[in-house]
mmCIF file of C-alpha atoms in Angstrom:
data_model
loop_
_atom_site.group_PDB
_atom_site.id
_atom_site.type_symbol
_atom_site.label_atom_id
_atom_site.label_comp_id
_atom_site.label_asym_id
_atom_site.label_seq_id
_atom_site.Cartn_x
_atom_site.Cartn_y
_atom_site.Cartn_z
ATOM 1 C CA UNK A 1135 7.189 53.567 45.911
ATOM 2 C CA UNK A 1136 9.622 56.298 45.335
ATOM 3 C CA UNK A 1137 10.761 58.245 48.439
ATOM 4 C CA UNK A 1138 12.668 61.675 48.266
ATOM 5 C CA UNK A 1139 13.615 62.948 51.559
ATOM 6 C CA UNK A 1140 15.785 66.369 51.471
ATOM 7 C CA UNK A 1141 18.049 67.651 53.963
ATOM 8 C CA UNK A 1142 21.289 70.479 54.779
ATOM 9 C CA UNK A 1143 18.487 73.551 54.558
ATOM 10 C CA UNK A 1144 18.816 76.172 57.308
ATOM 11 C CA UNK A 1145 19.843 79.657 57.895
ATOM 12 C CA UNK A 1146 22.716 81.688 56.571
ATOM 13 C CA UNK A 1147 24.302 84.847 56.169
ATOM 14 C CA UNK A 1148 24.292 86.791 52.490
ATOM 15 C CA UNK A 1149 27.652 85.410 50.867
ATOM 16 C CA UNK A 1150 27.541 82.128 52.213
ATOM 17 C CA UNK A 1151 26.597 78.799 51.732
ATOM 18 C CA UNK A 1152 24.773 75.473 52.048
ATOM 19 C CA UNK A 1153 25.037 71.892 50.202
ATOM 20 C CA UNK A 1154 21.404 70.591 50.163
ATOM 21 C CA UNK A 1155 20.935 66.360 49.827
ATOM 22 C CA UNK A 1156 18.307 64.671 48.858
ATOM 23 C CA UNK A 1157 18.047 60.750 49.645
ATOM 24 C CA UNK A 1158 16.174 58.785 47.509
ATOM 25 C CA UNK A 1159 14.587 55.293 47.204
ATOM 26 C CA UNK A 1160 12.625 53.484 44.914
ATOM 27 C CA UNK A 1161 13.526 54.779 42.412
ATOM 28 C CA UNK A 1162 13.498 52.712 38.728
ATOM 29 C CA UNK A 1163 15.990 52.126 36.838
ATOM 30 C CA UNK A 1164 14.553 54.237 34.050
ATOM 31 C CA UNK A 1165 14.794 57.807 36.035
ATOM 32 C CA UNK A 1166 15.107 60.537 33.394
ATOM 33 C CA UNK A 1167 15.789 63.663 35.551
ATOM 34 C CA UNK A 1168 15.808 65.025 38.752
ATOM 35 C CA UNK A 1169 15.613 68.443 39.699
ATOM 36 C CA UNK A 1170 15.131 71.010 42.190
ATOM 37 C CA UNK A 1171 12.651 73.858 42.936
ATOM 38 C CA UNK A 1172 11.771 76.190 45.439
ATOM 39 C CA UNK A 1173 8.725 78.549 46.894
ATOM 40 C CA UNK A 1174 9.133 81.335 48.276
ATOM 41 C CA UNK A 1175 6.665 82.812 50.403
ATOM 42 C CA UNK A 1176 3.868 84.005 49.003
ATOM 43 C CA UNK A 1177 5.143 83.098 45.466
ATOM 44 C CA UNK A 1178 4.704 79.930 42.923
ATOM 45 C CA UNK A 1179 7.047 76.867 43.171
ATOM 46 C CA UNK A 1180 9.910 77.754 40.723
ATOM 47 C CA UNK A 1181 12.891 75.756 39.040
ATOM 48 C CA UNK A 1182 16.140 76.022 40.262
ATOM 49 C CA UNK A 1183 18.328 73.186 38.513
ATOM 50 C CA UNK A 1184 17.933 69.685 37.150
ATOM 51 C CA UNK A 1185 20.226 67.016 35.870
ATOM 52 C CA UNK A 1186 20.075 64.154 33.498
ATOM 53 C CA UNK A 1187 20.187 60.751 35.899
ATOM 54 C CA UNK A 1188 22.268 58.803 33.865
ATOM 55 C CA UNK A 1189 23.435 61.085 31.183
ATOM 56 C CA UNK A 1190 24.496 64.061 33.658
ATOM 57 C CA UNK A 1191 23.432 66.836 31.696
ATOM 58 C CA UNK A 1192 22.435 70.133 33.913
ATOM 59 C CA UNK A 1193 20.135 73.014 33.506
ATOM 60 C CA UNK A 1194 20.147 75.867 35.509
ATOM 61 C CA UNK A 1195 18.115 79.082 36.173
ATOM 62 C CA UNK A 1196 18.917 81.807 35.691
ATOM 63 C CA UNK A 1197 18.905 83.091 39.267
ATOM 64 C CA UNK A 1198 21.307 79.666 40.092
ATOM 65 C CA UNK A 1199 23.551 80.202 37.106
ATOM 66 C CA UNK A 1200 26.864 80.600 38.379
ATOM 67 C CA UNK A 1201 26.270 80.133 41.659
ATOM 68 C CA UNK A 1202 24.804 76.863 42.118
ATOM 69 C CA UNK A 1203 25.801 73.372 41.421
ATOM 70 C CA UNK A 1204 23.569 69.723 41.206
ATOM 71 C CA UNK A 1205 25.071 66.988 40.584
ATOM 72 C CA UNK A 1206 24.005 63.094 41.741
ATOM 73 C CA UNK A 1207 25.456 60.159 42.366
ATOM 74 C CA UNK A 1208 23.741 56.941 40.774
ATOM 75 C CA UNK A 1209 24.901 54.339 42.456
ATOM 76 C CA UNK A 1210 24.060 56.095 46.252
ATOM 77 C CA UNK A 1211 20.790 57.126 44.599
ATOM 78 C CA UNK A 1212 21.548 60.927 46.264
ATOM 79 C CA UNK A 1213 21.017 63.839 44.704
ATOM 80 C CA UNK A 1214 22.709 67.459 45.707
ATOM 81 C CA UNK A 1215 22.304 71.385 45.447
ATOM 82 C CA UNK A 1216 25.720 73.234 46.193
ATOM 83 C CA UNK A 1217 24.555 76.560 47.002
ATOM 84 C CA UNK A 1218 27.159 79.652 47.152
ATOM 85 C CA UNK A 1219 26.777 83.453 47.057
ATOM 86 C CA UNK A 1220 23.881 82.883 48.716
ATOM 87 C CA UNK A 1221 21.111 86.336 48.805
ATOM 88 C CA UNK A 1222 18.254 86.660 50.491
ATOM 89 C CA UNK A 1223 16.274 86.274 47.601
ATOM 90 C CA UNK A 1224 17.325 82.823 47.551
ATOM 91 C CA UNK A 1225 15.117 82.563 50.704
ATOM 92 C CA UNK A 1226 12.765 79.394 50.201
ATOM 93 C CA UNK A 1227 11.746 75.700 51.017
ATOM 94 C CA UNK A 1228 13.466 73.519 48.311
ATOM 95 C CA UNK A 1229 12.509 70.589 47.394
ATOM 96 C CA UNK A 1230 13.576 67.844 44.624
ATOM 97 C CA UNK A 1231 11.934 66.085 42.693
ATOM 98 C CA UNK A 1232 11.766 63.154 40.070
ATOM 99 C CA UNK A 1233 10.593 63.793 36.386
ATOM 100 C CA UNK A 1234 7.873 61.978 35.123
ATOM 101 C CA UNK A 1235 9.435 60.990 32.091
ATOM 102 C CA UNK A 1236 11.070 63.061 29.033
ATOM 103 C CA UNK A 1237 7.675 64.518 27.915
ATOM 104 C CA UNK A 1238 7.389 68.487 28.712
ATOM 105 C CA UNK A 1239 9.767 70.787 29.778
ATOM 106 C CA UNK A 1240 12.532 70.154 32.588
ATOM 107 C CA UNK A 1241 11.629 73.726 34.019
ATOM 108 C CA UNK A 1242 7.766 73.004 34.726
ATOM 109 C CA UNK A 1243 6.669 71.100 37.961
ATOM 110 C CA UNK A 1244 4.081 69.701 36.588
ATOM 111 C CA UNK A 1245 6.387 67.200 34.618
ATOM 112 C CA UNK A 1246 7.327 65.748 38.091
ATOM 113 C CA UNK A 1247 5.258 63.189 39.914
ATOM 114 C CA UNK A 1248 7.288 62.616 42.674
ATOM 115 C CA UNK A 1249 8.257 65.518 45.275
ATOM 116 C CA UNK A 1250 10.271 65.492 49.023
ATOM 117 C CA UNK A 1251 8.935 67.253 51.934
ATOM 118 C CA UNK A 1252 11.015 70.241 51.282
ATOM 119 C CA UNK A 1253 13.788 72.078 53.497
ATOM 120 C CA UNK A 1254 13.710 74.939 54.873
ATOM 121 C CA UNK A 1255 17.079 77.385 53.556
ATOM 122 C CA UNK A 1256 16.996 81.374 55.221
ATOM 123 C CA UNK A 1257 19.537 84.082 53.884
ATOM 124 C CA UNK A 1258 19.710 86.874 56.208
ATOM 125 C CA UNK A 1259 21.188 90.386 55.125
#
């Protein structure tokens, strides 16, 4: 059974920034991608970066372009969100996620089957 348990959310100031983890486990050997999104409140769960498990390709929003960095590390089976420049827009739970498989886009949720709990990150102007 594949676990994903996220963690490093909380609040910040406009400007700064926060390193988000996610632990996994259980994972199979044939993981295609893992990615992370985030909701907002009162707004739809939306993509925020992704990378290739073993290849290490990345895809970014465009709202995380520049600003953002995933990257992974195989062998610890973690996954990680570098967040700088951080704006209050960026204000959301974030979760990650694993990809079903390499079928539909990497940008839709509904082409992962397996989600964390989500953590919590506040920008304050």
């Amino acid at each position: 059974q594949v676990q994903l348990v996220e963690s490093g959310g909380g609040l910040v100031q406009t400007g700064g920034s926060l390193k988000l983890s996610c632990a996994a486990s259980g994972l199979p050997d044939d993981v295609y991608t893992m990615g992370w999104f985030r909701q907002g409140p009162g707004k739809e769960r939306e993509f925020v970066s992704a990378i290739m498990w073993i290849a290490g390709g990345t895809y970014y929003a465009e709202s995380a372009k520049g600003r953002f960095i995933i990257s992974r590390d195989n062998a610890k089976n973690t996954l990680w969100l570098q967040m700088n420049s951080l704006k209050p827009e960026d204000t959301a739970v974030y979760y990650c996620a694993k990809r079903r498989d390499s079928s539909g886009t990497y940008y839709s949720p509904r082409t992962y089957d397996y989600w964390g709990q989500g953590t919590q990150v506040t920008v304050s102007s």
